[in-house]
Tab-separated table of C-alpha atoms and ligand atoms in Angstrom:
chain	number	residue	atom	x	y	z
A	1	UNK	CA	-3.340	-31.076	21.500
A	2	UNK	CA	-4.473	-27.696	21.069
A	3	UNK	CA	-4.272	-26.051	17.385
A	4	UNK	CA	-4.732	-22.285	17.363
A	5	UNK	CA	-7.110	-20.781	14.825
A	6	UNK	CA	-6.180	-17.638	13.539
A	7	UNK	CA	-9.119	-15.674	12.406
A	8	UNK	CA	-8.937	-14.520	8.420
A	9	UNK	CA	-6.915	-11.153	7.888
A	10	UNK	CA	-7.945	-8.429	6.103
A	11	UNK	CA	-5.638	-6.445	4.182
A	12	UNK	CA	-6.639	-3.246	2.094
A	13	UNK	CA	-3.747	-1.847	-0.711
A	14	UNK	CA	-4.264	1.037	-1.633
A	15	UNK	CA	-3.360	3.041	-4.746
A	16	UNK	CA	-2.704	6.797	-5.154
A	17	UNK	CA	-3.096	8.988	-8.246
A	18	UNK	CA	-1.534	7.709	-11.739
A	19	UNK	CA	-0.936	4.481	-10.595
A	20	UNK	CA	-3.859	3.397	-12.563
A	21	UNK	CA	-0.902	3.761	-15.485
A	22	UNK	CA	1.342	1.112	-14.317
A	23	UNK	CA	2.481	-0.936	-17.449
A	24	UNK	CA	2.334	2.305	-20.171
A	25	UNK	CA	3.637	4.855	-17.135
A	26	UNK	CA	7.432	5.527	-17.832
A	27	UNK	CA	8.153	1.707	-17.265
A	28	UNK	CA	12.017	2.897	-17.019
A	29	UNK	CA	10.873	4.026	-13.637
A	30	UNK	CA	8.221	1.771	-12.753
A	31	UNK	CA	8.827	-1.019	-14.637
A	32	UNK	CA	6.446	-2.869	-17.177
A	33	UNK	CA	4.229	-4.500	-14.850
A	34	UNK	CA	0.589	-3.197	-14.679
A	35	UNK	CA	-1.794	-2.475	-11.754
A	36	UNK	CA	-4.122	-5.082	-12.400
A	37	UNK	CA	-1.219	-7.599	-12.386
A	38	UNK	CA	0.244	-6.231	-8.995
A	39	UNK	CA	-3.263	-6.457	-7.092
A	40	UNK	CA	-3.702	-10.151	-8.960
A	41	UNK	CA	-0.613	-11.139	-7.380
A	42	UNK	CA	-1.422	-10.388	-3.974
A	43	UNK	CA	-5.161	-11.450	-4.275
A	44	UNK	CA	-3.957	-14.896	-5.088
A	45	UNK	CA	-0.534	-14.681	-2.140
A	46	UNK	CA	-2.946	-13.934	-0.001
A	47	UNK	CA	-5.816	-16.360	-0.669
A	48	UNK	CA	-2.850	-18.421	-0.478
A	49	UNK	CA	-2.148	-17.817	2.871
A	50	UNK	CA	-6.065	-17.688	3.697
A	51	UNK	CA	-6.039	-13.521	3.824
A	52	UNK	CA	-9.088	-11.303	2.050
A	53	UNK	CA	-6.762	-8.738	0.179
A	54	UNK	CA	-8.929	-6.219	-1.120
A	55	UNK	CA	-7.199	-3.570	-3.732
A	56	UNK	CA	-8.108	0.250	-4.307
A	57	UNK	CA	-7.507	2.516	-6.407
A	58	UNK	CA	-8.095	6.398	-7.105
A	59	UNK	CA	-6.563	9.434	-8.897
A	60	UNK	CA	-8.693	11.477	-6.104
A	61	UNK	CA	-7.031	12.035	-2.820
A	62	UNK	CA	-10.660	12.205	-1.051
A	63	UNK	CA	-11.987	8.814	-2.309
A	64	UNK	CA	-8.446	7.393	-0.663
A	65	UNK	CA	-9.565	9.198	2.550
A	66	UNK	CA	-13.412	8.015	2.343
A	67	UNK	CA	-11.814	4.554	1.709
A	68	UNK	CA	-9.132	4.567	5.062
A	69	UNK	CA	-12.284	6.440	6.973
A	70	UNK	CA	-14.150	2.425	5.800
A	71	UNK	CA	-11.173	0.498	6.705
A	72	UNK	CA	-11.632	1.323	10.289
A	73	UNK	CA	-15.096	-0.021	10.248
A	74	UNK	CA	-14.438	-2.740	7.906
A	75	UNK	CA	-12.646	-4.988	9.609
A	76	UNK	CA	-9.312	-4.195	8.033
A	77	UNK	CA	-6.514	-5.036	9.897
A	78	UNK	CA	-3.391	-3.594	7.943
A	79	UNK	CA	-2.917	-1.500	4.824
A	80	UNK	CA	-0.565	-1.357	2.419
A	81	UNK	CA	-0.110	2.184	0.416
A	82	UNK	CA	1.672	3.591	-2.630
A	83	UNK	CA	0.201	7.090	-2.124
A	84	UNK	CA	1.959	8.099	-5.434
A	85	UNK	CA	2.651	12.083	-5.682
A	86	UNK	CA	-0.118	12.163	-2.714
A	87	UNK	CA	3.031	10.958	-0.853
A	88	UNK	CA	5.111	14.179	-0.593
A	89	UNK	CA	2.042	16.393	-0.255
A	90	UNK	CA	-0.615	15.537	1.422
A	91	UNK	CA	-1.327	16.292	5.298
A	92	UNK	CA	-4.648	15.327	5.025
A	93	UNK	CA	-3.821	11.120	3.858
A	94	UNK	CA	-1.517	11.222	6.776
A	95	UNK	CA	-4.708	12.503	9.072
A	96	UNK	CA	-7.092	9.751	8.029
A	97	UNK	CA	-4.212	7.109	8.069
A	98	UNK	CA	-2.921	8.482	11.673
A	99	UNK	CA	-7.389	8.374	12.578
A	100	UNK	CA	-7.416	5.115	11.074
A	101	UNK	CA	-4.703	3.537	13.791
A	102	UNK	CA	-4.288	0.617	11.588
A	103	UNK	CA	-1.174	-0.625	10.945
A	104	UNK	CA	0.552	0.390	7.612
A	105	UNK	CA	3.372	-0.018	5.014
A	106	UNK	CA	4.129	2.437	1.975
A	107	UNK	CA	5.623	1.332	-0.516
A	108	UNK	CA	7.124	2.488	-3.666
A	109	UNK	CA	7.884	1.352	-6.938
A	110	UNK	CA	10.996	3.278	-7.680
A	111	UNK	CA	13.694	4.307	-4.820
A	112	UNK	CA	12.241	7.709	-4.151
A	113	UNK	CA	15.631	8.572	-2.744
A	114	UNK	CA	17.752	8.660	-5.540
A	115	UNK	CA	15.154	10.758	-7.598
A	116	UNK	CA	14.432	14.668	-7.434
A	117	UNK	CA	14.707	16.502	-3.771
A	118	UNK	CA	10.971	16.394	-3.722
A	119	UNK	CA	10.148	12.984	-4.036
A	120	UNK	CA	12.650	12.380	-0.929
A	121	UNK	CA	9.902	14.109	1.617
A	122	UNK	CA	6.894	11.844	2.596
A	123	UNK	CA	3.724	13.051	4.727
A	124	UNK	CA	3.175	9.603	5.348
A	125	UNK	CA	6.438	7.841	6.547
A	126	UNK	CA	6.966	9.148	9.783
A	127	UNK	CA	3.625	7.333	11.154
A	128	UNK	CA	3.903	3.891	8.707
A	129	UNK	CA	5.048	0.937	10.502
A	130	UNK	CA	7.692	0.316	7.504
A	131	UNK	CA	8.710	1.847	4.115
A	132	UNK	CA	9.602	-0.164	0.821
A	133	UNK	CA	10.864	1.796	-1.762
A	134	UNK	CA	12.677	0.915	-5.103
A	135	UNK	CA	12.023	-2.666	-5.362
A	136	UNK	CA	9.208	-2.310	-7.773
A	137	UNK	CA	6.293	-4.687	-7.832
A	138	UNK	CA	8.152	-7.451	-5.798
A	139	UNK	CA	7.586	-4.456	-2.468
A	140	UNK	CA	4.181	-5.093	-2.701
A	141	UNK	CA	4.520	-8.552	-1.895
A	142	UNK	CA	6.980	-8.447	0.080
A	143	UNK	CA	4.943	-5.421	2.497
A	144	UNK	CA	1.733	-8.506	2.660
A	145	UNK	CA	4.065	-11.217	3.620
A	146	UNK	CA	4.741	-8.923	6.637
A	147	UNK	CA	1.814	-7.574	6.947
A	148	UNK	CA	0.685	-11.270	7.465
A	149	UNK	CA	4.086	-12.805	9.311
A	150	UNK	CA	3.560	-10.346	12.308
A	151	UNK	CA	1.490	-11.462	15.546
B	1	DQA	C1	5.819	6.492	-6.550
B	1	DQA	C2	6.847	7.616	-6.394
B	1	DQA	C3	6.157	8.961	-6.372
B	1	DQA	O1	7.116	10.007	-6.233
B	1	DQA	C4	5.400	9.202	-7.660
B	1	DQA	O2	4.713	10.438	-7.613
B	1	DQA	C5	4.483	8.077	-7.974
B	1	DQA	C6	4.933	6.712	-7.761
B	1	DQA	C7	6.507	5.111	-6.732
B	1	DQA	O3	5.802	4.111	-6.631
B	1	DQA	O4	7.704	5.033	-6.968
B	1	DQA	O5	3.391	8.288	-8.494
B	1	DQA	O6	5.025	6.428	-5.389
């Protein structure tokens, strides 16, 4: 009997500006769970399911860039993104992500469409391959599993 091997996967999450905050951040929006909880969550789901996950984070909108511009050299596979505020702004995140070609999912904390006018325009959605938004931290997780369920 044959038993296909699947190579490891490689999954980079990415964090945009303020996120850093999570836990102290107005946790009536996004809830009382930090950052470093979040990334330990899907470190361990996916060493679980024998996937590198490998977290960044970066109040600078060009380190996120420098950081996509690795993941295609990397050996990253997918990415998962909260751009935070980056998200309804910025052309040039959707550039590297679109250069990049690597599958993606953004997610957000809070349900971006039931907040201010602004916050319902995103850069990025029109090119991810999925968009969680308003299921706080569980998103994440639930963006990896599939991330890691599809072919
Ligand atoms: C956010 C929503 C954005 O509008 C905001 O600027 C953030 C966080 C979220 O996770 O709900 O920083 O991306």
């Amino acid at each position: 009997m044959w038993v296909k091997i699947r190579p490891m996967q490689t999954i980079l999450v990415l964090h945009g500006p303020n996120l850093n905050l999570l836990g102290a951040r107005e946790p009536g929006i996004y809830g009382a769970t930090t950052l470093e909880e979040i990334d330990r969550r899907l470190c361990e789901r996916g060493a679980q399911r024998g996937a590198a996950v490998t977290p960044f984070q970066s109040n600078w909108e060009g380190a996120l860039i420098d950081r996509i511009h690795a993941a295609r050299q990397d050996g990253t596979e997918g990415l998962i993104i909260n751009p935070g505020g980056l998200t309804h702004t910025s052309v040039s995140l959707r550039d590297a992500l679109a250069a990049a070609a690597l599958p993606f999912i953004e997610v957000h904390l809070s349900n971006v469409y039931a907040r201010e006018p602004f916050r319902q325009v995103s850069y990025l959605s029109p090119i991810a391959l999925g968009v969680i938004s308003g299921l706080g931290a569980r998103g994440y997780e639930l963006a990896l599993d599939y991330l890691l369920d599809k072919d």
